[in-house]
Coordinates of C-alpha atoms in Angstrom, one line a residue:
Chain S
N50 CA -35.1 -15.1 -47.9
A51 CA -32.2 -14.4 -45.6
G52 CA -29.7 -13.5 -48.2
V53 CA -26.2 -14.6 -48.3
M54 CA -24.9 -14.8 -45.0
Q55 CA -21.4 -14.7 -43.8
N56 CA -19.8 -15.2 -40.5
P57 CA -18.4 -14.0 -38.3
R58 CA -18.6 -10.2 -39.2
H59 CA -15.1 -9.5 -37.5
L60 CA -12.5 -11.8 -36.9
V61 CA -9.1 -11.0 -35.4
R62 CA -6.1 -13.6 -35.2
R63 CA -2.5 -13.2 -34.4
R64 CA 0.1 -14.3 -36.7
G65 CA 0.4 -17.8 -37.6
Q66 CA -3.4 -18.6 -36.3
E67 CA -5.9 -20.4 -38.5
A68 CA -8.9 -18.3 -40.0
R69 CA -12.2 -20.1 -40.9
L70 CA -14.8 -17.9 -42.8
R71 CA -18.1 -19.2 -43.3
C72 CA -20.7 -18.6 -46.3
S73 CA -24.1 -19.7 -46.6
P74 CA -25.6 -19.1 -49.8
M75 CA -29.0 -17.9 -50.7
K76 CA -31.6 -20.5 -50.9
G77 CA -31.7 -22.2 -54.3
H78 CA -28.2 -21.0 -55.2
S79 CA -25.3 -23.6 -55.9
H80 CA -22.8 -21.4 -57.1
V81 CA -20.2 -19.8 -54.6
Y82 CA -17.6 -17.2 -55.0
W83 CA -15.1 -15.9 -52.7
Y84 CA -13.6 -12.5 -53.3
R85 CA -11.0 -10.5 -51.1
Q86 CA -10.9 -6.8 -50.7
L87 CA -8.1 -4.8 -49.6
P88 CA -8.8 -1.2 -47.9
E89 CA -9.6 1.2 -50.9
E90 CA -9.1 -1.4 -53.7
G91 CA -11.7 -3.3 -55.7
L92 CA -12.9 -7.0 -55.1
K93 CA -10.4 -9.7 -56.3
F94 CA -11.5 -13.1 -57.3
M95 CA -10.2 -15.8 -55.4
V96 CA -12.3 -19.0 -55.9
Y97 CA -15.7 -20.3 -57.6
L98 CA -17.1 -23.2 -56.1
Q99 CA -20.1 -25.4 -56.6
K100 CA -21.4 -28.3 -54.4
E101 CA -18.4 -30.7 -53.5
N102 CA -16.3 -28.9 -56.3
I103 CA -13.8 -26.4 -56.8
I104 CA -14.6 -25.0 -60.3
D105 CA -12.1 -22.1 -60.6
E106 CA -9.4 -21.4 -58.2
S107 CA -7.2 -19.0 -60.3
G108 CA -7.4 -16.2 -58.0
M109 CA -6.3 -18.3 -54.7
P110 CA -2.7 -17.9 -53.4
K111 CA -0.6 -21.3 -53.8
E112 CA 0.0 -21.8 -50.2
R113 CA -1.8 -21.6 -47.1
F114 CA -5.4 -20.9 -48.4
S115 CA -8.3 -23.4 -49.4
A116 CA -11.8 -23.3 -49.9
E117 CA -14.5 -26.1 -49.6
F118 CA -18.3 -26.1 -50.5
P119 CA -19.5 -29.5 -48.9
K120 CA -22.6 -31.2 -49.9
E121 CA -24.1 -30.2 -46.4
G122 CA -23.5 -26.7 -44.8
P123 CA -21.8 -23.5 -45.5
S124 CA -18.8 -22.9 -47.8
I125 CA -15.5 -22.6 -45.7
L126 CA -12.6 -20.3 -46.7
R127 CA -9.6 -21.4 -44.8
I128 CA -6.5 -19.4 -44.3
Q129 CA -3.8 -21.4 -42.2
Q130 CA -0.6 -19.7 -40.6
V131 CA -2.3 -16.1 -41.2
V132 CA 0.3 -13.3 -42.0
R133 CA -0.5 -9.6 -41.6
G134 CA -0.9 -9.1 -45.4
D135 CA -4.1 -11.6 -45.3
S136 CA -5.8 -8.4 -43.2
A137 CA -8.6 -7.7 -45.5
A138 CA -12.5 -8.0 -46.2
Y139 CA -13.5 -11.4 -47.3
F140 CA -16.8 -11.4 -49.4
C141 CA -19.0 -14.3 -50.6
A142 CA -21.3 -14.2 -53.2
S143 CA -23.9 -16.7 -54.5
S144 CA -25.8 -17.2 -57.7
P145 CA -28.6 -19.3 -59.3
Q146 CA -26.8 -19.6 -62.3
V147 CA -23.2 -19.5 -64.0
G148 CA -21.9 -15.9 -63.5
R149 CA -25.0 -14.2 -63.3
G150 CA -27.4 -12.6 -60.5
Y151 CA -24.3 -12.4 -58.0
T152 CA -25.7 -11.7 -54.4
F153 CA -22.9 -10.8 -52.0
G154 CA -22.8 -11.2 -48.4
S155 CA -21.9 -8.5 -45.9
G156 CA -18.3 -9.8 -45.7
T157 CA -16.0 -10.9 -42.9
R158 CA -13.3 -8.4 -42.1
L159 CA -10.1 -10.3 -41.1
T160 CA -7.7 -8.5 -38.9
V161 CA -4.3 -10.4 -38.3
V162 CA -2.4 -8.9 -35.4
Chain N
G248 CA -7.5 -12.7 -69.0
E249 CA -9.7 -9.8 -68.5
N250 CA -8.9 -6.4 -67.5
V251 CA -11.4 -3.8 -66.5
E252 CA -10.2 0.1 -65.8
Q253 CA -12.9 2.4 -64.2
H254 CA -12.6 6.2 -64.2
P255 CA -13.0 8.6 -62.1
S256 CA -11.6 7.2 -58.8
T257 CA -13.3 10.1 -56.9
L258 CA -16.4 12.0 -58.1
S259 CA -18.4 14.6 -56.1
V260 CA -21.3 16.3 -57.5
Q261 CA -23.8 18.8 -56.0
E262 CA -27.3 17.3 -55.4
G263 CA -29.9 17.0 -58.4
D264 CA -26.7 17.1 -60.8
S265 CA -25.9 13.7 -62.9
A266 CA -23.1 11.4 -62.4
V267 CA -21.4 9.7 -65.0
I268 CA -18.8 7.0 -64.1
K269 CA -17.0 4.9 -67.2
C270 CA -15.5 1.5 -67.3
T271 CA -13.6 -0.2 -70.3
Y272 CA -12.7 -4.0 -70.5
S273 CA -10.1 -5.8 -72.5
D274 CA -11.8 -9.3 -73.1
S275 CA -14.3 -9.0 -76.3
A276 CA -15.6 -12.3 -74.9
S277 CA -17.3 -10.3 -72.0
N278 CA -21.1 -10.5 -72.6
Y279 CA -22.3 -9.6 -69.2
F280 CA -21.6 -6.4 -67.2
P281 CA -23.0 -5.5 -63.7
W282 CA -23.0 -2.5 -61.8
Y283 CA -22.5 -2.6 -57.6
K284 CA -22.9 0.0 -55.0
Q285 CA -20.8 -0.6 -51.8
E286 CA -21.8 1.5 -48.8
L287 CA -19.5 1.7 -46.0
G288 CA -19.1 -1.6 -44.0
K289 CA -21.2 -3.4 -46.2
G290 CA -21.2 -5.8 -49.3
P291 CA -21.4 -4.9 -52.5
Q292 CA -25.3 -4.6 -54.1
L293 CA -26.2 -5.2 -57.6
I294 CA -27.7 -2.0 -58.9
I295 CA -28.3 -2.5 -62.5
D296 CA -26.8 -4.9 -65.4
I297 CA -26.7 -5.1 -68.8
R298 CA -25.7 -8.0 -71.6
S299 CA -24.1 -7.4 -74.6
N300 CA -27.2 -8.1 -76.8
V301 CA -28.3 -4.7 -75.3
G302 CA -27.3 -1.1 -75.7
E303 CA -28.6 0.4 -73.0
K304 CA -30.8 0.0 -69.9
K305 CA -32.7 2.2 -67.4
D306 CA -34.2 1.8 -64.3
Q307 CA -35.7 4.8 -62.8
R308 CA -32.6 7.4 -62.2
I309 CA -30.1 5.0 -63.0
A310 CA -29.1 4.0 -66.4
V311 CA -26.3 1.9 -68.0
T312 CA -24.9 2.0 -71.8
L313 CA -22.6 -0.3 -73.7
N314 CA -20.5 0.0 -76.7
K315 CA -19.2 -3.4 -77.5
T316 CA -17.0 -2.0 -80.5
A317 CA -15.3 0.3 -78.2
K318 CA -15.5 -2.3 -75.1
H319 CA -16.9 0.7 -73.0
F320 CA -19.7 0.7 -70.5
S321 CA -21.1 3.4 -68.3
L322 CA -23.2 4.2 -65.4
H323 CA -25.5 7.0 -65.7
I324 CA -27.3 8.5 -62.4
T325 CA -29.6 11.3 -62.7
E326 CA -30.9 13.6 -60.2
T327 CA -28.4 12.7 -57.7
Q328 CA -29.3 12.6 -54.0
P329 CA -27.1 12.2 -50.5
E330 CA -28.3 8.7 -50.3
D331 CA -26.1 7.9 -53.7
S332 CA -23.2 8.7 -52.0
A333 CA -21.0 5.1 -51.9
V334 CA -18.2 3.4 -54.0
Y335 CA -19.7 2.1 -57.1
F336 CA -17.9 -0.8 -58.8
C337 CA -18.3 -1.8 -62.7
A338 CA -17.5 -5.6 -63.5
A339 CA -17.3 -7.5 -66.5
S340 CA -17.6 -11.5 -67.1
N341 CA -18.5 -14.3 -69.7
P342 CA -20.7 -16.3 -67.9
T343 CA -19.9 -19.8 -69.9
G344 CA -18.6 -22.4 -68.1
T345 CA -15.6 -22.0 -65.8
A346 CA -14.8 -18.7 -67.0
S347 CA -17.8 -17.0 -64.7
K348 CA -15.8 -15.0 -62.7
L349 CA -16.5 -11.2 -62.4
T350 CA -13.6 -9.0 -63.0
F351 CA -14.2 -5.6 -61.2
G352 CA -13.0 -2.2 -61.7
T353 CA -11.1 -0.2 -59.2
G354 CA -14.2 1.8 -57.8
T355 CA -15.4 5.0 -57.8
R356 CA -16.0 6.9 -54.8
L357 CA -19.1 9.4 -55.3
Q358 CA -19.9 12.0 -52.9
V359 CA -23.0 14.0 -53.5
T360 CA -23.2 17.4 -51.6
L361 CA -26.0 19.1 -50.5

């Protein structure tokens, strides 16, 4: 069981570029959550998805951010036209049932230069 | 929505001593309270969790207590070891329907000194 796989581990983007973060949940897990962690801060909820559905996106910025979890393939968090304030660690978690037994990936550390 | 407060933000203990981290939550509907340990450069790792029908849970050197009336829950680590040094996060959720997201505290940086 490979756990929650996130890639890339580190991503550097220039201001205005697009960032794509990928997350493959644990086998058998159909619930995926994305969280953002700023340096020296806690984790802030962004979005909760199940296959082909966004269940709760109350933590997503209204513009430039989107997420998907297609029928086949990993979940993708997409940030368009990145700005320096987007620099953070982005963690994906999956669970086999609603809201419990979260397993986190190792995160993608996005740096916008 | 839910709000979780965590104290202290930093905690330094000597090896072998106990460490206690406390959290409070605001939403009385929350009924699931996990604790995560995050080491430098890694993702959070679940170390113990408790549900609201239980007042206390123990796993070797780690225990968690829950006071639903006061909306408090605490993490207790006994006989601390250097490898316990990390950032610890508490969280709360009401895992039903769409209200399943975890709300995290701001973290406690635990340093176990020799």
